[in-house]
Tab-separated table of C-alpha atoms in Angstrom:
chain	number	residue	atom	x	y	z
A	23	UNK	CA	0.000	0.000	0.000
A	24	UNK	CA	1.250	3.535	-0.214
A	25	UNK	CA	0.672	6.138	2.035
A	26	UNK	CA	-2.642	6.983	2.482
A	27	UNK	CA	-3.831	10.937	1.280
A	28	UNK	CA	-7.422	11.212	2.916
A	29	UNK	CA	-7.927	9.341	6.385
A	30	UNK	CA	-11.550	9.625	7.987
A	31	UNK	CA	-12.034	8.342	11.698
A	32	UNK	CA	-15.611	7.320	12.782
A	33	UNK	CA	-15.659	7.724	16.546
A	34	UNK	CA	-14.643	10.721	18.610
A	35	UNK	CA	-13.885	8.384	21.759
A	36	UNK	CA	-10.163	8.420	23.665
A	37	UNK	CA	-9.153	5.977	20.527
A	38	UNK	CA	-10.778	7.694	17.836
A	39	UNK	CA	-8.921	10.916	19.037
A	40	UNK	CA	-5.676	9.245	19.803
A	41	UNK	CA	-5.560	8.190	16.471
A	42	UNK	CA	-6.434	11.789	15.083
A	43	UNK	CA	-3.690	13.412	17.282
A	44	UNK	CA	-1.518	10.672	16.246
A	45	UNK	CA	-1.803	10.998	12.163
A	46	UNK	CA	-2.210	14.726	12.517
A	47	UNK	CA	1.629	14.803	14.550
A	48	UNK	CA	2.812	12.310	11.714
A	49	UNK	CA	1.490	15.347	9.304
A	50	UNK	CA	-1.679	14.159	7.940
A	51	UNK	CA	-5.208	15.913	8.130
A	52	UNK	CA	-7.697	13.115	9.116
A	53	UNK	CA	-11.383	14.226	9.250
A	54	UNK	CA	-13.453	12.758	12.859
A	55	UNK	CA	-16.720	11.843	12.540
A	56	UNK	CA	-19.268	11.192	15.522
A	57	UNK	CA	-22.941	10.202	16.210
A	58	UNK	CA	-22.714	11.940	19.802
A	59	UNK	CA	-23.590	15.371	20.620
A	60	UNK	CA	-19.823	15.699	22.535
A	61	UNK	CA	-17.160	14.361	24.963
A	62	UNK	CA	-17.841	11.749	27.804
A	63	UNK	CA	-19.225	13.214	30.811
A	64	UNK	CA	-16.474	13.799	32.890
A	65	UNK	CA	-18.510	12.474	36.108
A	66	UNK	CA	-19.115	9.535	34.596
A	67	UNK	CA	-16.550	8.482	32.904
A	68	UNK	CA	-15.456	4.349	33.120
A	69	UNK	CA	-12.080	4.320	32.164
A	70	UNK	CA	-9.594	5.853	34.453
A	71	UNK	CA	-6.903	4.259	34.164
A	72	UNK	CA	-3.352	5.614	31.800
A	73	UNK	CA	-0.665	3.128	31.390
A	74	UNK	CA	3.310	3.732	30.631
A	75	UNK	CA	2.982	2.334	26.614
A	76	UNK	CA	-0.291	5.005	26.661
A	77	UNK	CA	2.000	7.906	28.385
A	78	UNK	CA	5.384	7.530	25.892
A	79	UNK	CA	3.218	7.329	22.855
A	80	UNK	CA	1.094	10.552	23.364
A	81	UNK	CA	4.990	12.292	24.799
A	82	UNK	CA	5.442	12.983	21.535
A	83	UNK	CA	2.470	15.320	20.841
A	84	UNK	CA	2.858	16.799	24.283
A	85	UNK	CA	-0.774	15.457	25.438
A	86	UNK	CA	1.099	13.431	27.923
A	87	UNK	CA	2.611	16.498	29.704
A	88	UNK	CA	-1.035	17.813	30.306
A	89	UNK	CA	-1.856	14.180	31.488
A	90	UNK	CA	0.834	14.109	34.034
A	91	UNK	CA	-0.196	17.865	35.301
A	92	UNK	CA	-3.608	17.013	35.501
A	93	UNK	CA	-3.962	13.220	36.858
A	94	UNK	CA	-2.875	10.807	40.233
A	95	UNK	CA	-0.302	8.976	39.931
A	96	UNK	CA	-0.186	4.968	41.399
A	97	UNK	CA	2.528	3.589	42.051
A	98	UNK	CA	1.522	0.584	44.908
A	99	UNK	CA	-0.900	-2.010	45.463
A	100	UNK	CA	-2.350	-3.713	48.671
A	101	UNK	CA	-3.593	-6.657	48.067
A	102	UNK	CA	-5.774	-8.341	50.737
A	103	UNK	CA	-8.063	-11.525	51.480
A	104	UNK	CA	-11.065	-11.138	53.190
A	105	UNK	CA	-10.397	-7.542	54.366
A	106	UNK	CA	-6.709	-9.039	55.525
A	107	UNK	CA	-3.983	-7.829	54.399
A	108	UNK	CA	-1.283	-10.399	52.772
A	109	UNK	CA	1.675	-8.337	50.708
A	110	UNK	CA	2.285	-4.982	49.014
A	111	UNK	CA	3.149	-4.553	45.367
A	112	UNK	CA	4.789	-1.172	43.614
A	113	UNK	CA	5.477	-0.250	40.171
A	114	UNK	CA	8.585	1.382	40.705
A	115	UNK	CA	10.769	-1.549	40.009
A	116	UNK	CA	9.258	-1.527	36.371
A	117	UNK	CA	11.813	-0.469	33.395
A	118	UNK	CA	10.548	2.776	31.968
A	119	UNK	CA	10.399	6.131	32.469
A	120	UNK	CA	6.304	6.082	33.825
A	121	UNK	CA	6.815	3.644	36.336
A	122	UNK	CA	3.188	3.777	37.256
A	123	UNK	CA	-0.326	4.163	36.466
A	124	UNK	CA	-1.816	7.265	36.105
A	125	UNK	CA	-5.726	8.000	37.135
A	126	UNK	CA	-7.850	10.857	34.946
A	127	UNK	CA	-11.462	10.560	34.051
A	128	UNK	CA	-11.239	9.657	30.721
A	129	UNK	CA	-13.984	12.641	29.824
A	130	UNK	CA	-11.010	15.231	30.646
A	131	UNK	CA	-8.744	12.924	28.581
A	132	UNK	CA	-10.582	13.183	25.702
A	133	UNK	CA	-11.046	16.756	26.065
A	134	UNK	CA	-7.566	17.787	26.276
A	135	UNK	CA	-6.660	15.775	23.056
A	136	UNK	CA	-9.870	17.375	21.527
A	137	UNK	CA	-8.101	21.119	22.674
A	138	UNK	CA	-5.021	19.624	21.002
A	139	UNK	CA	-6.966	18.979	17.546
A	140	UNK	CA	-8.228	22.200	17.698
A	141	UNK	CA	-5.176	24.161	17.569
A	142	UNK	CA	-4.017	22.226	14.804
A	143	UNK	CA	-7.310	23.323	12.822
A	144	UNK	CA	-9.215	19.790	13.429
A	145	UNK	CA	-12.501	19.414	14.810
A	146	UNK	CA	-14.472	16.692	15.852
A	147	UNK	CA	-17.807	16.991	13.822
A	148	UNK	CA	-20.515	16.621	16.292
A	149	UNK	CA	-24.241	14.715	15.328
A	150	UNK	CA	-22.572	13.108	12.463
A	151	UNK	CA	-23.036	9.371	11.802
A	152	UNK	CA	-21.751	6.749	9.740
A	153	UNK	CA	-24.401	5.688	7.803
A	154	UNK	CA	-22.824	2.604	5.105
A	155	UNK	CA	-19.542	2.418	3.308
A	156	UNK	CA	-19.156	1.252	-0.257
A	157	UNK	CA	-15.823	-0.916	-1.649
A	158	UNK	CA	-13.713	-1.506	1.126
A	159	UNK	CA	-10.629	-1.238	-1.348
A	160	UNK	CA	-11.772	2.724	-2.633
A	161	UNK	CA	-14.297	3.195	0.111
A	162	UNK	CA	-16.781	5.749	-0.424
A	163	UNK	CA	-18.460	6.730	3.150
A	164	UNK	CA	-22.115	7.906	3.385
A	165	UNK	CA	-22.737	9.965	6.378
A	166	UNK	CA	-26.005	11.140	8.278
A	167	UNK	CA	-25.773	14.955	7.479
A	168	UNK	CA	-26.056	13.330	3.496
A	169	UNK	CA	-22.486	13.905	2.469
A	170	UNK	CA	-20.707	11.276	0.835
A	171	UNK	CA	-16.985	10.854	1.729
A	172	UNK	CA	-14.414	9.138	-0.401
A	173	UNK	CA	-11.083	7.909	1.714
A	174	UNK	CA	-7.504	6.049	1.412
A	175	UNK	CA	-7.900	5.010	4.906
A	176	UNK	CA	-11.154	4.185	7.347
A	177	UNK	CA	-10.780	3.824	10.864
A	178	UNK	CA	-13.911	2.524	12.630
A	179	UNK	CA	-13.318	3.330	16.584
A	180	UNK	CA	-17.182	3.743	17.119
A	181	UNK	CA	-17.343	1.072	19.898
A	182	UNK	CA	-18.852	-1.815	20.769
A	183	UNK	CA	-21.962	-1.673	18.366
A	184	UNK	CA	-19.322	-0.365	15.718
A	185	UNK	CA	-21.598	0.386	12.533
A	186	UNK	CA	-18.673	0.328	11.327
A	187	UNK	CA	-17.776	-3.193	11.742
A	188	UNK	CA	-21.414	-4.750	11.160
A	189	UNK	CA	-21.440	-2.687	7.573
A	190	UNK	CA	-18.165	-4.341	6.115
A	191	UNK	CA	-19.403	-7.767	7.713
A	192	UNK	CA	-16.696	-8.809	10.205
A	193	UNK	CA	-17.887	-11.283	12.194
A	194	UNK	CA	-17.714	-10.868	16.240
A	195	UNK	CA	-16.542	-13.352	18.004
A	196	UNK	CA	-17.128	-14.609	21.622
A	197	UNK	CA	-19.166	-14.948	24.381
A	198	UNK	CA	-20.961	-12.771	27.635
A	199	UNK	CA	-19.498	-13.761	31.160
A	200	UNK	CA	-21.988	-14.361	33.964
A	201	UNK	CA	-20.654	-12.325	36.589
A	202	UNK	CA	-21.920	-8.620	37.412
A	203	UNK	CA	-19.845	-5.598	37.991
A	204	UNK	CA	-20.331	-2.609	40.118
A	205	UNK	CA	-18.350	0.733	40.204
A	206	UNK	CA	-18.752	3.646	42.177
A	207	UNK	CA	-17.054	6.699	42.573
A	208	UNK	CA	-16.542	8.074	46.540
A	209	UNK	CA	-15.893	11.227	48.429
A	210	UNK	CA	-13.816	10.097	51.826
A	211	UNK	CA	-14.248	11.378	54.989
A	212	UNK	CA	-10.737	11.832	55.513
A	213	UNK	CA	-7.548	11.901	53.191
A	214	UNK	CA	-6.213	8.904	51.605
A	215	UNK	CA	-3.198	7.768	50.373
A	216	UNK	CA	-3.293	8.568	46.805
A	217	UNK	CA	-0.891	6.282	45.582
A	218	UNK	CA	-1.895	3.254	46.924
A	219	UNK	CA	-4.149	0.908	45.275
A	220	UNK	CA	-6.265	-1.246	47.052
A	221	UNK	CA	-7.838	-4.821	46.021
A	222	UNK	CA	-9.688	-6.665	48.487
A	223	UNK	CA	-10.516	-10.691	47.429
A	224	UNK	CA	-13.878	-11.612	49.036
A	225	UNK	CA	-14.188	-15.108	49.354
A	226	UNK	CA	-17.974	-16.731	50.132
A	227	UNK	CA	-17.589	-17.088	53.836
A	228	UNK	CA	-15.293	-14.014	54.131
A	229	UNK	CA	-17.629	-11.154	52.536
A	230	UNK	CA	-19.967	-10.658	49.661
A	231	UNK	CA	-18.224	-12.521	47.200
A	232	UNK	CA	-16.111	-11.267	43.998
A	233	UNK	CA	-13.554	-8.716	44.322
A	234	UNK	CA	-13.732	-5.172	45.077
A	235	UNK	CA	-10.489	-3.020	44.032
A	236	UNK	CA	-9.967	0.849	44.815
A	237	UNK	CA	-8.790	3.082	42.547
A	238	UNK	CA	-7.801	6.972	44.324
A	239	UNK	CA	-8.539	9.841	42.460
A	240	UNK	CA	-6.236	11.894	44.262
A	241	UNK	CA	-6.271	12.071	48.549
A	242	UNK	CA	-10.171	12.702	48.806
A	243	UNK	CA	-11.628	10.595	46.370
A	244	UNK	CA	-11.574	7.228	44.545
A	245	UNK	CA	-13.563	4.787	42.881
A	246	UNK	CA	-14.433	1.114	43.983
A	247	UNK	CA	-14.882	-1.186	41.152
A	248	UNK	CA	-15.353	-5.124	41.296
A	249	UNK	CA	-17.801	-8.013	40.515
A	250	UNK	CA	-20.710	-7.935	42.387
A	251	UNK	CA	-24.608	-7.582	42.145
A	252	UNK	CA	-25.372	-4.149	43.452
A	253	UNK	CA	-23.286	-1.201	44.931
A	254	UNK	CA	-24.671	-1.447	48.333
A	255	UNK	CA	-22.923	-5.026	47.682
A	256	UNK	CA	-19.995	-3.806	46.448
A	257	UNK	CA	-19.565	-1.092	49.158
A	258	UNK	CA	-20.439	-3.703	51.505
A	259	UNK	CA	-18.134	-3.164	55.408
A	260	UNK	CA	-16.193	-0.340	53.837
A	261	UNK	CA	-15.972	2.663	56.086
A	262	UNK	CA	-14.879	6.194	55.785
A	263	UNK	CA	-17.142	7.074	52.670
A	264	UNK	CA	-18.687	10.658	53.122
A	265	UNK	CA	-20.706	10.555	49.880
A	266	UNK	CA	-21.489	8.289	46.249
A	267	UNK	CA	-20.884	10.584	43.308
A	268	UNK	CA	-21.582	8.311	40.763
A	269	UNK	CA	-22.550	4.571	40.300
A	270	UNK	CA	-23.269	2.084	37.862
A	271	UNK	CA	-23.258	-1.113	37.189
A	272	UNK	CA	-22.961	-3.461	34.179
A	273	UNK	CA	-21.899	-6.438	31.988
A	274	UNK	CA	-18.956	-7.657	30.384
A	275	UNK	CA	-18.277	-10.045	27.633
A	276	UNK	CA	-15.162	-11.311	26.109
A	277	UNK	CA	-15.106	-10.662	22.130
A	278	UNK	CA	-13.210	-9.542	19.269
A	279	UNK	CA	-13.212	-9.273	15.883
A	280	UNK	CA	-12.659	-12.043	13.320
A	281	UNK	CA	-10.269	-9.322	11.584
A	282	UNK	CA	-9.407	-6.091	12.307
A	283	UNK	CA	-8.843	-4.826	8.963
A	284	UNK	CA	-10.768	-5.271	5.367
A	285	UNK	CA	-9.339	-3.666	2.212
A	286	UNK	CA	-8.429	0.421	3.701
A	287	UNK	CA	-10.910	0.077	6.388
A	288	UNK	CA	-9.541	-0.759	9.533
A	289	UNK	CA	-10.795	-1.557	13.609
A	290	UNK	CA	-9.216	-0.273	16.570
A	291	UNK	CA	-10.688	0.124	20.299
A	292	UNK	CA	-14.154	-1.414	21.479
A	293	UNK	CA	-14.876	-1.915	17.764
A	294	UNK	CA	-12.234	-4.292	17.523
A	295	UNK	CA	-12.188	-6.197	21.384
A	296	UNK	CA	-14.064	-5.911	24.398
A	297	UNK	CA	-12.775	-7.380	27.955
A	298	UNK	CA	-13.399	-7.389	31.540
A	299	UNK	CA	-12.230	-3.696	33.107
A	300	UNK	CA	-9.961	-6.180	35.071
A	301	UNK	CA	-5.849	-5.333	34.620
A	302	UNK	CA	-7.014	-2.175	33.010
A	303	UNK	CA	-5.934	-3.128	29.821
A	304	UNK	CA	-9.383	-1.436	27.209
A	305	UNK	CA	-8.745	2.154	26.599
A	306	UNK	CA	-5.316	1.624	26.615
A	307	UNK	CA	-5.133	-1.263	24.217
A	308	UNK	CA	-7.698	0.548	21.947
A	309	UNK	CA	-5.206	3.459	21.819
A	310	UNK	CA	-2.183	1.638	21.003
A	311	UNK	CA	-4.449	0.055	18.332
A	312	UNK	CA	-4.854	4.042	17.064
A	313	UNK	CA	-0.885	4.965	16.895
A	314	UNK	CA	0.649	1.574	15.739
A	315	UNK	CA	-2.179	2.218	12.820
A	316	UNK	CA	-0.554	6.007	12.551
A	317	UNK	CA	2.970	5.033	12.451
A	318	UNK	CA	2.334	2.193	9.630
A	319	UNK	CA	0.143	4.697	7.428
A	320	UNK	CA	3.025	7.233	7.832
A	321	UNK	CA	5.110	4.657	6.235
A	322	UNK	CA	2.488	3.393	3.585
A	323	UNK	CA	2.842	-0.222	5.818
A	324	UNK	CA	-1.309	0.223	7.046
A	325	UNK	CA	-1.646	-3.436	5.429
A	326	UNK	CA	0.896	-5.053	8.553
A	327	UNK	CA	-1.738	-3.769	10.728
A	328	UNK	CA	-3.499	-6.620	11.646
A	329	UNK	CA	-0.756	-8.948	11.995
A	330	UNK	CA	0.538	-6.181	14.466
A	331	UNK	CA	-2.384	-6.274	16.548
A	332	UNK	CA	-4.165	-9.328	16.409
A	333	UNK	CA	-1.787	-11.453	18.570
A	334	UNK	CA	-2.009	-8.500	21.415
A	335	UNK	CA	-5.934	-8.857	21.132
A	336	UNK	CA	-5.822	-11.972	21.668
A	337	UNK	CA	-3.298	-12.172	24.207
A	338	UNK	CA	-5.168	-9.614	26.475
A	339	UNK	CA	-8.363	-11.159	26.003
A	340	UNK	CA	-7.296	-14.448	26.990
A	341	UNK	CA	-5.338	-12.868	30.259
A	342	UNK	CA	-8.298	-10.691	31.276
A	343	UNK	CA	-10.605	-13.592	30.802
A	344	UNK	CA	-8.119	-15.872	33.297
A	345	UNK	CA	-7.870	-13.016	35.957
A	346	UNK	CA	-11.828	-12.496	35.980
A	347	UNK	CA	-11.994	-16.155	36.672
A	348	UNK	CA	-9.747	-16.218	39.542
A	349	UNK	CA	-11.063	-12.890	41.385
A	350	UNK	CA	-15.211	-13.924	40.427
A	351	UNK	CA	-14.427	-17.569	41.734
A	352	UNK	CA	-10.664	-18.207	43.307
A	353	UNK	CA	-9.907	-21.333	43.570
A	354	UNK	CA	-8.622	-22.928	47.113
A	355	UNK	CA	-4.896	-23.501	45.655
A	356	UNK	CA	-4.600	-19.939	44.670
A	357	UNK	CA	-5.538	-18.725	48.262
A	358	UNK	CA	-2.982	-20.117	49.623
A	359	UNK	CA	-0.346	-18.612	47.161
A	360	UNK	CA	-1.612	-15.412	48.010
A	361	UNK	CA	-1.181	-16.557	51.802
A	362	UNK	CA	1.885	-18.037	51.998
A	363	UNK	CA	4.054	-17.666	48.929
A	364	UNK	CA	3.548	-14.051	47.547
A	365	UNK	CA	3.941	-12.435	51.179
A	366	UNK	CA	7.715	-14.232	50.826
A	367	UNK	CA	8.026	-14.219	46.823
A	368	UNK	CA	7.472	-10.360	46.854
A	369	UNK	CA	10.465	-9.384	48.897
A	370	UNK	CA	12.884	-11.009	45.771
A	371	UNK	CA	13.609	-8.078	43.502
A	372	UNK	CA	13.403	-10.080	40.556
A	373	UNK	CA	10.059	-11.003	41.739
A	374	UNK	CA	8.792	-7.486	42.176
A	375	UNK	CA	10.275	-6.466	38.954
A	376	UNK	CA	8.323	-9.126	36.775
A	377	UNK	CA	5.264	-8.117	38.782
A	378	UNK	CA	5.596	-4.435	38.410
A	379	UNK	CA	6.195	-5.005	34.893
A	380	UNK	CA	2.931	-7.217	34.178
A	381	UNK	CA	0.444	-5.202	36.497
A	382	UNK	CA	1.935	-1.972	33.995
A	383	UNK	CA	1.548	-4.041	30.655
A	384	UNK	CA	5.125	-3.708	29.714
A	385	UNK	CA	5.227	-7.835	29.109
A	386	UNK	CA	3.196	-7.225	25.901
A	387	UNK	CA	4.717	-5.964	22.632
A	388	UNK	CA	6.211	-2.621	22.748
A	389	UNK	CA	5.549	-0.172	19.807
A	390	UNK	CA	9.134	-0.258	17.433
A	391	UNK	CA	8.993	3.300	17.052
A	392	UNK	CA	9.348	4.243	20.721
């Protein structure tokens, strides 16, 4: 392929606008394209979560400078059983420059890339769907407001229900999981230590059941997140909680697409693979989905895109699939690992390294150009 002229993005998420700032730094003009009326609420936003790969890519347009200025930073982890404390983790050990994970409603995320666009005379256009898309190899784009758009390169990041996707008849591949989640986001009544993550395994005769993991949002607020039926379950024997500011609950299944690419239209993000919120692996996999397509298109290499991503798809999926097993249902062996052989295997430094390094994602493929 050679490199492509005219790039439209359907899907003004965090991916579809990582992959805008990233082919407009790389010097193309891409056009962004959403059904919305605007940004994620910033209240309400589920992904929090900004890993290293995530921080180093977006260095390079200077988003990740705002990021830093603006978000928490976490760099340990308490893990517990039954409200019992067993070992500590941190992510310092881990070999690279962000050696930890960084907390920011993903609403303000998006809107400081969007502020980013903007100076660089690109604008998300609001209300404006993706309607069909004719010949994948010279695709012609039909959109809501009537227009039709020819492209070199489509990138469908319009989520889970990606019209996208269903249009050029990729087939999605498999299956719900049983288990319930519950978030909520907390004001404390005092200070906490910002960061310090928290995950608390509830076995059946210890607590509710599942696994309930705090996030801090800085040293008055935080979000609990796990697998449970209800928030009042989730929330259940935790103290110190002033007020709810938000709560939800939902679903998860474990799919992805049969391909991620089809002639010059391509997948990235929820269009491409949905997970489990456990290892907080989704926005961030959807965005380095967005720049790895950026850096091949600079280099008229777009077609190696799928063979780039696919095996990361599949390894996270298969990952966050085993660690949603273990937290919704642990089995008796694994309890008493966490009892009696982390408490000792975490003091080894070789030990905390490989952990540091797997709990930050730095075990899967790195992008070349970094």
């Amino acid at each position: 392929m050679t490199r492509p002229e005219r790039v439209l993005i359907v899907g003004a998420g965090p991916v579809g606008l990582a992959a805008a700032v990233e082919f407009r730094r790389r010097g193309f003009h891409p056009r962004i394209v959403d059904a919305g009326g605007g940004s994620t609420d910033e209240a309400q936003s589920r992904a929090l979560g900004i890993l290293p790969t995530t921080l180093d890519i977006l260095a390079a347009s200077g988003i990740t400078e705002r990021l830093l200025a603006e978000g928490s930073r976490i760099e340990n982890a308490e893990i517990s059983l039954d409200g019992k404390r067993l070992f500590g983790i941190s992510t310092k050990p881990a070999r690279t420059r962000h050696n930890f994970i960084l907390t920011l409603p993903q609403g303000r995320t998006e809107r400081l890339m969007i502020e980013w666009l903007a100076a660089r005379d690109i604008a998300v256009e609001w209300n404006t769907a993706f309607v069909s898309l004719a010949d994948t190899h010279a695709p012609r784009v039909r959109l809501s407001n009537g227009e039709t758009v020819g492209a070199d390169l489509v990138l469908g990041a319009d989520g889970v229900h990606s019209a996208v996707r269903e249009d050029i008849g990729i087939p999605w591949n498999g299956e719900g999981y049983p288990a319930e989640f519950a978030l909520a986001d907390v004001v404390f009544e005092s200070r906490i230590d910002a960061a310090t993550a928290r995950a608390n395994l509830r076995t059946a005769n210890g607590g509710a059941g599942g696994a309930v993991a705090l996030l801090p949002l800085g040293e008055t607020k935080g979000r609990y997140v796990g697998i449970a039926p209800s928030t009042a379950a989730l929330l259940a024997g935790i103290e110190g909680i002033a007020a709810i500011t938000w709560e939800s609950r939902f679903s998860v299944s474990f799919r992805h697409a049969e391909r991620l690419a089809k002639g010059r239209v391509f997948l990235a993000g929820d269009a491409a693979h949905v997970h489990s919120p456990v290892g907080g692996r989704g926005m961030n996999l959807g965005i380095w989905d967005a720049a790895w397509l950026a850096f091949l298109a600079s280099e008229g290499r777009q077609s190696e895109y799928e063979m780039r991503r696919l095996p990361s798809v599949r390894r996270v999926l298969k990952d966050t699939r085993r660690m949603t097993d273990v937290i919704a249902a642990p089995p008796q062996r694994l309890l008493s690992v966490l009892r009696y052989v982390m408490p000792l295997a975490t003091r080894l430094p070789f030990v905390r390294r490989m952990i540091a390094e797997q709990l930050l994602a730095l075990d899967l493929p790195q992008p070349e150009w970094l």
